[in-house]
Amino acid sequence: MHPKSLASRLCLFFLCILLPIHMAFAEKDEAAPEDVPEMSVTDTKIGTGFPAGYNDKVKVVFTYWLYSSTAPDFKGKQAGSSGEAAGSSPDAKVGNFKFKLYPMRGIIGGLTEAVNGMRVGGKRTVILPSSMAFGAKGEEGKVPPNSALIFEIELTRLFVSAED
């Protein structure tokens, strides 16, 4: 048999037989996005003082992960934090993120709902369906479209109207 003929046959065998088998069993680098049907809130520490409510301004520290039904704590890959969201503001150094509860401007809807009712010093674990997070658009490079998220949130400050 001619060496080129053998090489051609081996190449054809690899492409037609082995490659599809390898691809079928190869692990994917990233899991498919998972979603949940509704928001879930678990208070891990109850804070003190008045609860945050409609139109209040708050400061929070948070971290969020992609939701994973196979992880023991449902936390998949970490996707972001309040320090990143605060950007270059002075609060970014301590991870505080300041925003107003309702109306939402630049904040995912689920985050404002998750903080509503919290008291200063309180901590919550919140699972958000994709519809209350980044939805069908996702967050470029961080959150795939239609992905549920899991947040750990701490309310660090509640502003009274004179402090706005």
JSON list of C-alpha atoms in Angstrom, two decimals:
[
{"chain": "A", "resi": 1, "resn": "MET", "atom": "CA", "xyz": [0.00, 0.00, 0.00]},
{"chain": "A", "resi": 2, "resn": "HIS", "atom": "CA", "xyz": [1.28, 3.45, -0.88]},
{"chain": "A", "resi": 3, "resn": "PRO", "atom": "CA", "xyz": [2.15, 5.66, 2.15]},
{"chain": "A", "resi": 4, "resn": "LYS", "atom": "CA", "xyz": [-0.03, 8.54, 0.92]},
{"chain": "A", "resi": 5, "resn": "SER", "atom": "CA", "xyz": [-2.97, 6.19, 0.51]},
{"chain": "A", "resi": 6, "resn": "LEU", "atom": "CA", "xyz": [-2.53, 4.92, 4.08]},
{"chain": "A", "resi": 7, "resn": "ALA", "atom": "CA", "xyz": [-2.27, 8.46, 5.44]},
{"chain": "A", "resi": 8, "resn": "SER", "atom": "CA", "xyz": [-5.41, 9.46, 3.55]},
{"chain": "A", "resi": 9, "resn": "ARG", "atom": "CA", "xyz": [-7.33, 6.49, 4.92]},
{"chain": "A", "resi": 10, "resn": "LEU", "atom": "CA", "xyz": [-6.19, 7.17, 8.49]},
{"chain": "A", "resi": 11, "resn": "CYS", "atom": "CA", "xyz": [-7.16, 10.81, 8.15]},
{"chain": "A", "resi": 12, "resn": "LEU", "atom": "CA", "xyz": [-10.56, 9.88, 6.78]},
{"chain": "A", "resi": 13, "resn": "PHE", "atom": "CA", "xyz": [-11.03, 7.31, 9.59]},
{"chain": "A", "resi": 14, "resn": "PHE", "atom": "CA", "xyz": [-10.19, 9.95, 12.20]},
{"chain": "A", "resi": 15, "resn": "LEU", "atom": "CA", "xyz": [-12.51, 12.58, 10.73]},
{"chain": "A", "resi": 16, "resn": "CYS", "atom": "CA", "xyz": [-15.46, 10.27, 10.09]},
{"chain": "A", "resi": 17, "resn": "ILE", "atom": "CA", "xyz": [-15.28, 7.88, 13.05]},
{"chain": "A", "resi": 18, "resn": "LEU", "atom": "CA", "xyz": [-13.10, 9.02, 15.93]},
{"chain": "A", "resi": 19, "resn": "LEU", "atom": "CA", "xyz": [-13.76, 12.77, 15.88]},
{"chain": "A", "resi": 20, "resn": "PRO", "atom": "CA", "xyz": [-17.57, 12.46, 16.23]},
{"chain": "A", "resi": 21, "resn": "ILE", "atom": "CA", "xyz": [-17.11, 9.94, 19.06]},
{"chain": "A", "resi": 22, "resn": "HIS", "atom": "CA", "xyz": [-14.64, 12.25, 20.81]},
{"chain": "A", "resi": 23, "resn": "MET", "atom": "CA", "xyz": [-16.96, 15.24, 20.43]},
{"chain": "A", "resi": 24, "resn": "ALA", "atom": "CA", "xyz": [-19.91, 13.31, 21.83]},
{"chain": "A", "resi": 25, "resn": "PHE", "atom": "CA", "xyz": [-18.05, 12.45, 25.04]},
{"chain": "A", "resi": 26, "resn": "ALA", "atom": "CA", "xyz": [-15.87, 15.56, 25.41]},
{"chain": "A", "resi": 27, "resn": "GLU", "atom": "CA", "xyz": [-16.72, 17.75, 28.38]},
{"chain": "A", "resi": 28, "resn": "LYS", "atom": "CA", "xyz": [-17.96, 21.20, 27.55]},
{"chain": "A", "resi": 29, "resn": "ASP", "atom": "CA", "xyz": [-15.99, 24.14, 28.97]},
{"chain": "A", "resi": 30, "resn": "GLU", "atom": "CA", "xyz": [-19.12, 25.92, 30.07]},
{"chain": "A", "resi": 31, "resn": "ALA", "atom": "CA", "xyz": [-22.36, 24.45, 31.31]},
{"chain": "A", "resi": 32, "resn": "ALA", "atom": "CA", "xyz": [-25.59, 25.38, 29.59]},
{"chain": "A", "resi": 33, "resn": "PRO", "atom": "CA", "xyz": [-27.46, 28.23, 31.27]},
{"chain": "A", "resi": 34, "resn": "GLU", "atom": "CA", "xyz": [-29.91, 27.16, 33.94]},
{"chain": "A", "resi": 35, "resn": "ASP", "atom": "CA", "xyz": [-33.04, 29.00, 34.96]},
{"chain": "A", "resi": 36, "resn": "VAL", "atom": "CA", "xyz": [-35.46, 28.79, 37.89]},
{"chain": "A", "resi": 37, "resn": "PRO", "atom": "CA", "xyz": [-39.20, 29.53, 37.85]},
{"chain": "A", "resi": 38, "resn": "GLU", "atom": "CA", "xyz": [-39.30, 32.16, 40.61]},
{"chain": "A", "resi": 39, "resn": "MET", "atom": "CA", "xyz": [-37.25, 34.25, 43.03]},
{"chain": "A", "resi": 40, "resn": "SER", "atom": "CA", "xyz": [-36.17, 32.60, 46.27]},
{"chain": "A", "resi": 41, "resn": "VAL", "atom": "CA", "xyz": [-35.07, 34.65, 49.31]},
{"chain": "A", "resi": 42, "resn": "THR", "atom": "CA", "xyz": [-33.35, 33.30, 52.42]},
{"chain": "A", "resi": 43, "resn": "ASP", "atom": "CA", "xyz": [-32.39, 35.67, 55.22]},
{"chain": "A", "resi": 44, "resn": "THR", "atom": "CA", "xyz": [-29.09, 34.48, 56.68]},
{"chain": "A", "resi": 45, "resn": "LYS", "atom": "CA", "xyz": [-28.83, 37.37, 59.16]},
{"chain": "A", "resi": 46, "resn": "ILE", "atom": "CA", "xyz": [-31.56, 39.79, 60.22]},
{"chain": "A", "resi": 47, "resn": "GLY", "atom": "CA", "xyz": [-30.35, 43.38, 60.47]},
{"chain": "A", "resi": 48, "resn": "THR", "atom": "CA", "xyz": [-31.55, 46.18, 62.73]},
{"chain": "A", "resi": 49, "resn": "GLY", "atom": "CA", "xyz": [-33.53, 49.40, 62.30]},
{"chain": "A", "resi": 50, "resn": "PHE", "atom": "CA", "xyz": [-36.12, 50.25, 59.70]},
{"chain": "A", "resi": 51, "resn": "PRO", "atom": "CA", "xyz": [-36.58, 47.99, 56.68]},
{"chain": "A", "resi": 52, "resn": "ALA", "atom": "CA", "xyz": [-35.58, 49.34, 53.27]},
{"chain": "A", "resi": 53, "resn": "GLY", "atom": "CA", "xyz": [-38.62, 50.23, 51.23]},
{"chain": "A", "resi": 54, "resn": "TYR", "atom": "CA", "xyz": [-39.95, 51.97, 48.17]},
{"chain": "A", "resi": 55, "resn": "ASN", "atom": "CA", "xyz": [-37.91, 55.03, 47.14]},
{"chain": "A", "resi": 56, "resn": "ASP", "atom": "CA", "xyz": [-35.19, 54.50, 49.79]},
{"chain": "A", "resi": 57, "resn": "LYS", "atom": "CA", "xyz": [-31.56, 54.82, 48.83]},
{"chain": "A", "resi": 58, "resn": "VAL", "atom": "CA", "xyz": [-29.36, 51.99, 50.04]},
{"chain": "A", "resi": 59, "resn": "LYS", "atom": "CA", "xyz": [-25.78, 50.79, 50.01]},
{"chain": "A", "resi": 60, "resn": "VAL", "atom": "CA", "xyz": [-25.17, 47.10, 49.62]},
{"chain": "A", "resi": 61, "resn": "VAL", "atom": "CA", "xyz": [-22.29, 44.69, 49.25]},
{"chain": "A", "resi": 62, "resn": "PHE", "atom": "CA", "xyz": [-23.02, 41.73, 47.01]},
{"chain": "A", "resi": 63, "resn": "THR", "atom": "CA", "xyz": [-21.49, 38.90, 45.04]},
{"chain": "A", "resi": 64, "resn": "TYR", "atom": "CA", "xyz": [-23.29, 36.90, 42.41]},
{"chain": "A", "resi": 65, "resn": "TRP", "atom": "CA", "xyz": [-22.79, 33.55, 40.72]},
{"chain": "A", "resi": 66, "resn": "LEU", "atom": "CA", "xyz": [-24.37, 31.66, 37.88]},
{"chain": "A", "resi": 67, "resn": "TYR", "atom": "CA", "xyz": [-27.01, 29.35, 39.32]},
{"chain": "A", "resi": 68, "resn": "SER", "atom": "CA", "xyz": [-26.04, 25.67, 39.20]},
{"chain": "A", "resi": 69, "resn": "SER", "atom": "CA", "xyz": [-28.50, 23.00, 40.27]},
{"chain": "A", "resi": 70, "resn": "THR", "atom": "CA", "xyz": [-25.62, 20.52, 40.65]},
{"chain": "A", "resi": 71, "resn": "ALA", "atom": "CA", "xyz": [-23.51, 22.60, 43.06]},
{"chain": "A", "resi": 72, "resn": "PRO", "atom": "CA", "xyz": [-24.17, 21.92, 46.77]},
{"chain": "A", "resi": 73, "resn": "ASP", "atom": "CA", "xyz": [-24.87, 25.62, 47.44]},
{"chain": "A", "resi": 74, "resn": "PHE", "atom": "CA", "xyz": [-26.23, 26.27, 43.90]},
{"chain": "A", "resi": 75, "resn": "LYS", "atom": "CA", "xyz": [-23.25, 28.57, 43.22]},
{"chain": "A", "resi": 76, "resn": "GLY", "atom": "CA", "xyz": [-21.71, 28.01, 39.83]},
{"chain": "A", "resi": 77, "resn": "LYS", "atom": "CA", "xyz": [-19.06, 30.29, 38.36]},
{"chain": "A", "resi": 78, "resn": "GLN", "atom": "CA", "xyz": [-18.77, 33.70, 40.07]},
{"chain": "A", "resi": 79, "resn": "ALA", "atom": "CA", "xyz": [-20.06, 36.33, 37.66]},
{"chain": "A", "resi": 80, "resn": "GLY", "atom": "CA", "xyz": [-19.66, 39.65, 39.48]},
{"chain": "A", "resi": 81, "resn": "SER", "atom": "CA", "xyz": [-19.68, 41.73, 42.64]},
{"chain": "A", "resi": 82, "resn": "SER", "atom": "CA", "xyz": [-20.70, 45.11, 44.01]},
{"chain": "A", "resi": 83, "resn": "GLY", "atom": "CA", "xyz": [-17.12, 46.34, 43.79]},
{"chain": "A", "resi": 84, "resn": "GLU", "atom": "CA", "xyz": [-17.22, 45.87, 40.01]},
{"chain": "A", "resi": 85, "resn": "ALA", "atom": "CA", "xyz": [-20.68, 47.45, 39.78]},
{"chain": "A", "resi": 86, "resn": "ALA", "atom": "CA", "xyz": [-19.56, 50.52, 41.76]},
{"chain": "A", "resi": 87, "resn": "GLY", "atom": "CA", "xyz": [-16.82, 51.05, 39.16]},
{"chain": "A", "resi": 88, "resn": "SER", "atom": "CA", "xyz": [-14.43, 53.86, 39.94]},
{"chain": "A", "resi": 89, "resn": "SER", "atom": "CA", "xyz": [-16.45, 55.42, 42.76]},
{"chain": "A", "resi": 90, "resn": "PRO", "atom": "CA", "xyz": [-14.80, 55.71, 46.21]},
{"chain": "A", "resi": 91, "resn": "ASP", "atom": "CA", "xyz": [-17.23, 53.06, 47.48]},
{"chain": "A", "resi": 92, "resn": "ALA", "atom": "CA", "xyz": [-15.73, 50.49, 45.08]},
{"chain": "A", "resi": 93, "resn": "LYS", "atom": "CA", "xyz": [-12.77, 50.10, 47.44]},
{"chain": "A", "resi": 94, "resn": "VAL", "atom": "CA", "xyz": [-15.01, 48.62, 50.11]},
{"chain": "A", "resi": 95, "resn": "GLY", "atom": "CA", "xyz": [-17.42, 46.97, 47.70]},
{"chain": "A", "resi": 96, "resn": "ASN", "atom": "CA", "xyz": [-20.40, 49.21, 48.50]},
{"chain": "A", "resi": 97, "resn": "PHE", "atom": "CA", "xyz": [-22.89, 49.87, 45.73]},
{"chain": "A", "resi": 98, "resn": "LYS", "atom": "CA", "xyz": [-25.40, 52.69, 46.20]},
{"chain": "A", "resi": 99, "resn": "PHE", "atom": "CA", "xyz": [-28.78, 52.79, 44.45]},
{"chain": "A", "resi": 100, "resn": "LYS", "atom": "CA", "xyz": [-32.38, 53.81, 44.91]},
{"chain": "A", "resi": 101, "resn": "LEU", "atom": "CA", "xyz": [-35.06, 51.16, 45.36]},
{"chain": "A", "resi": 102, "resn": "TYR", "atom": "CA", "xyz": [-37.66, 51.82, 42.69]},
{"chain": "A", "resi": 103, "resn": "PRO", "atom": "CA", "xyz": [-37.64, 53.31, 40.15]},
{"chain": "A", "resi": 104, "resn": "MET", "atom": "CA", "xyz": [-34.93, 51.08, 38.77]},
{"chain": "A", "resi": 105, "resn": "ARG", "atom": "CA", "xyz": [-32.24, 52.80, 36.74]},
{"chain": "A", "resi": 106, "resn": "GLY", "atom": "CA", "xyz": [-29.35, 50.65, 35.66]},
{"chain": "A", "resi": 107, "resn": "ILE", "atom": "CA", "xyz": [-30.19, 47.98, 38.24]},
{"chain": "A", "resi": 108, "resn": "ILE", "atom": "CA", "xyz": [-31.54, 44.54, 37.47]},
{"chain": "A", "resi": 109, "resn": "GLY", "atom": "CA", "xyz": [-35.10, 44.25, 38.75]},
{"chain": "A", "resi": 110, "resn": "GLY", "atom": "CA", "xyz": [-34.43, 41.29, 40.97]},
{"chain": "A", "resi": 111, "resn": "LEU", "atom": "CA", "xyz": [-31.75, 43.13, 42.95]},
{"chain": "A", "resi": 112, "resn": "THR", "atom": "CA", "xyz": [-34.12, 45.92, 43.98]},
{"chain": "A", "resi": 113, "resn": "GLU", "atom": "CA", "xyz": [-36.78, 43.38, 44.96]},
{"chain": "A", "resi": 114, "resn": "ALA", "atom": "CA", "xyz": [-34.20, 41.32, 46.86]},
{"chain": "A", "resi": 115, "resn": "VAL", "atom": "CA", "xyz": [-33.10, 44.31, 48.96]},
{"chain": "A", "resi": 116, "resn": "ASN", "atom": "CA", "xyz": [-36.64, 45.51, 49.66]},
{"chain": "A", "resi": 117, "resn": "GLY", "atom": "CA", "xyz": [-37.46, 44.80, 53.32]},
{"chain": "A", "resi": 118, "resn": "MET", "atom": "CA", "xyz": [-33.85, 44.26, 54.42]},
{"chain": "A", "resi": 119, "resn": "ARG", "atom": "CA", "xyz": [-32.51, 46.03, 57.50]},
{"chain": "A", "resi": 120, "resn": "VAL", "atom": "CA", "xyz": [-29.00, 47.45, 57.94]},
{"chain": "A", "resi": 121, "resn": "GLY", "atom": "CA", "xyz": [-26.54, 44.67, 58.73]},
{"chain": "A", "resi": 122, "resn": "GLY", "atom": "CA", "xyz": [-28.90, 42.08, 57.28]},
{"chain": "A", "resi": 123, "resn": "LYS", "atom": "CA", "xyz": [-27.67, 39.41, 54.87]},
{"chain": "A", "resi": 124, "resn": "ARG", "atom": "CA", "xyz": [-29.63, 37.48, 52.26]},
{"chain": "A", "resi": 125, "resn": "THR", "atom": "CA", "xyz": [-29.07, 34.71, 49.78]},
{"chain": "A", "resi": 126, "resn": "VAL", "atom": "CA", "xyz": [-31.30, 35.28, 46.76]},
{"chain": "A", "resi": 127, "resn": "ILE", "atom": "CA", "xyz": [-31.87, 33.10, 43.70]},
{"chain": "A", "resi": 128, "resn": "LEU", "atom": "CA", "xyz": [-33.17, 35.12, 40.75]},
{"chain": "A", "resi": 129, "resn": "PRO", "atom": "CA", "xyz": [-34.77, 33.71, 37.60]},
{"chain": "A", "resi": 130, "resn": "SER", "atom": "CA", "xyz": [-33.27, 35.08, 34.39]},
{"chain": "A", "resi": 131, "resn": "SER", "atom": "CA", "xyz": [-36.36, 37.24, 33.86]},
{"chain": "A", "resi": 132, "resn": "MET", "atom": "CA", "xyz": [-35.43, 39.20, 37.01]},
{"chain": "A", "resi": 133, "resn": "ALA", "atom": "CA", "xyz": [-31.72, 39.28, 36.18]},
{"chain": "A", "resi": 134, "resn": "PHE", "atom": "CA", "xyz": [-30.11, 39.90, 32.78]},
{"chain": "A", "resi": 135, "resn": "GLY", "atom": "CA", "xyz": [-32.77, 38.00, 30.80]},
{"chain": "A", "resi": 136, "resn": "ALA", "atom": "CA", "xyz": [-32.35, 37.02, 27.17]},
{"chain": "A", "resi": 137, "resn": "LYS", "atom": "CA", "xyz": [-29.49, 39.51, 26.66]},
{"chain": "A", "resi": 138, "resn": "GLY", "atom": "CA", "xyz": [-27.26, 38.18, 29.43]},
{"chain": "A", "resi": 139, "resn": "GLU", "atom": "CA", "xyz": [-24.24, 40.19, 30.54]},
{"chain": "A", "resi": 140, "resn": "GLU", "atom": "CA", "xyz": [-21.49, 40.12, 27.95]},
{"chain": "A", "resi": 141, "resn": "GLY", "atom": "CA", "xyz": [-18.60, 37.92, 28.97]},
{"chain": "A", "resi": 142, "resn": "LYS", "atom": "CA", "xyz": [-20.09, 37.14, 32.39]},
{"chain": "A", "resi": 143, "resn": "VAL", "atom": "CA", "xyz": [-23.66, 35.88, 32.29]},
{"chain": "A", "resi": 144, "resn": "PRO", "atom": "CA", "xyz": [-25.01, 33.80, 29.39]},
{"chain": "A", "resi": 145, "resn": "PRO", "atom": "CA", "xyz": [-28.52, 34.67, 28.14]},
{"chain": "A", "resi": 146, "resn": "ASN", "atom": "CA", "xyz": [-31.41, 33.17, 30.11]},
{"chain": "A", "resi": 147, "resn": "SER", "atom": "CA", "xyz": [-29.30, 32.37, 33.20]},
{"chain": "A", "resi": 148, "resn": "ALA", "atom": "CA", "xyz": [-30.55, 32.37, 36.76]},
{"chain": "A", "resi": 149, "resn": "LEU", "atom": "CA", "xyz": [-28.26, 34.00, 39.31]},
{"chain": "A", "resi": 150, "resn": "ILE", "atom": "CA", "xyz": [-27.59, 33.50, 42.99]},
{"chain": "A", "resi": 151, "resn": "PHE", "atom": "CA", "xyz": [-26.73, 36.58, 45.06]},
{"chain": "A", "resi": 152, "resn": "GLU", "atom": "CA", "xyz": [-25.31, 37.03, 48.54]},
{"chain": "A", "resi": 153, "resn": "ILE", "atom": "CA", "xyz": [-26.30, 40.54, 49.65]},
{"chain": "A", "resi": 154, "resn": "GLU", "atom": "CA", "xyz": [-25.56, 42.61, 52.75]},
{"chain": "A", "resi": 155, "resn": "LEU", "atom": "CA", "xyz": [-27.33, 45.91, 53.38]},
{"chain": "A", "resi": 156, "resn": "THR", "atom": "CA", "xyz": [-24.66, 48.25, 54.76]},
{"chain": "A", "resi": 157, "resn": "ARG", "atom": "CA", "xyz": [-26.55, 51.54, 54.85]},
{"chain": "A", "resi": 158, "resn": "LEU", "atom": "CA", "xyz": [-30.05, 52.94, 54.55]},
{"chain": "A", "resi": 159, "resn": "PHE", "atom": "CA", "xyz": [-30.21, 56.65, 53.73]},
{"chain": "A", "resi": 160, "resn": "VAL", "atom": "CA", "xyz": [-32.88, 58.91, 55.15]},
{"chain": "A", "resi": 161, "resn": "SER", "atom": "CA", "xyz": [-34.17, 61.59, 52.76]},
{"chain": "A", "resi": 162, "resn": "ALA", "atom": "CA", "xyz": [-31.91, 64.33, 54.22]},
{"chain": "A", "resi": 163, "resn": "GLU", "atom": "CA", "xyz": [-28.82, 62.21, 53.35]},
{"chain": "A", "resi": 164, "resn": "ASP", "atom": "CA", "xyz": [-29.60, 61.82, 49.63]}
]
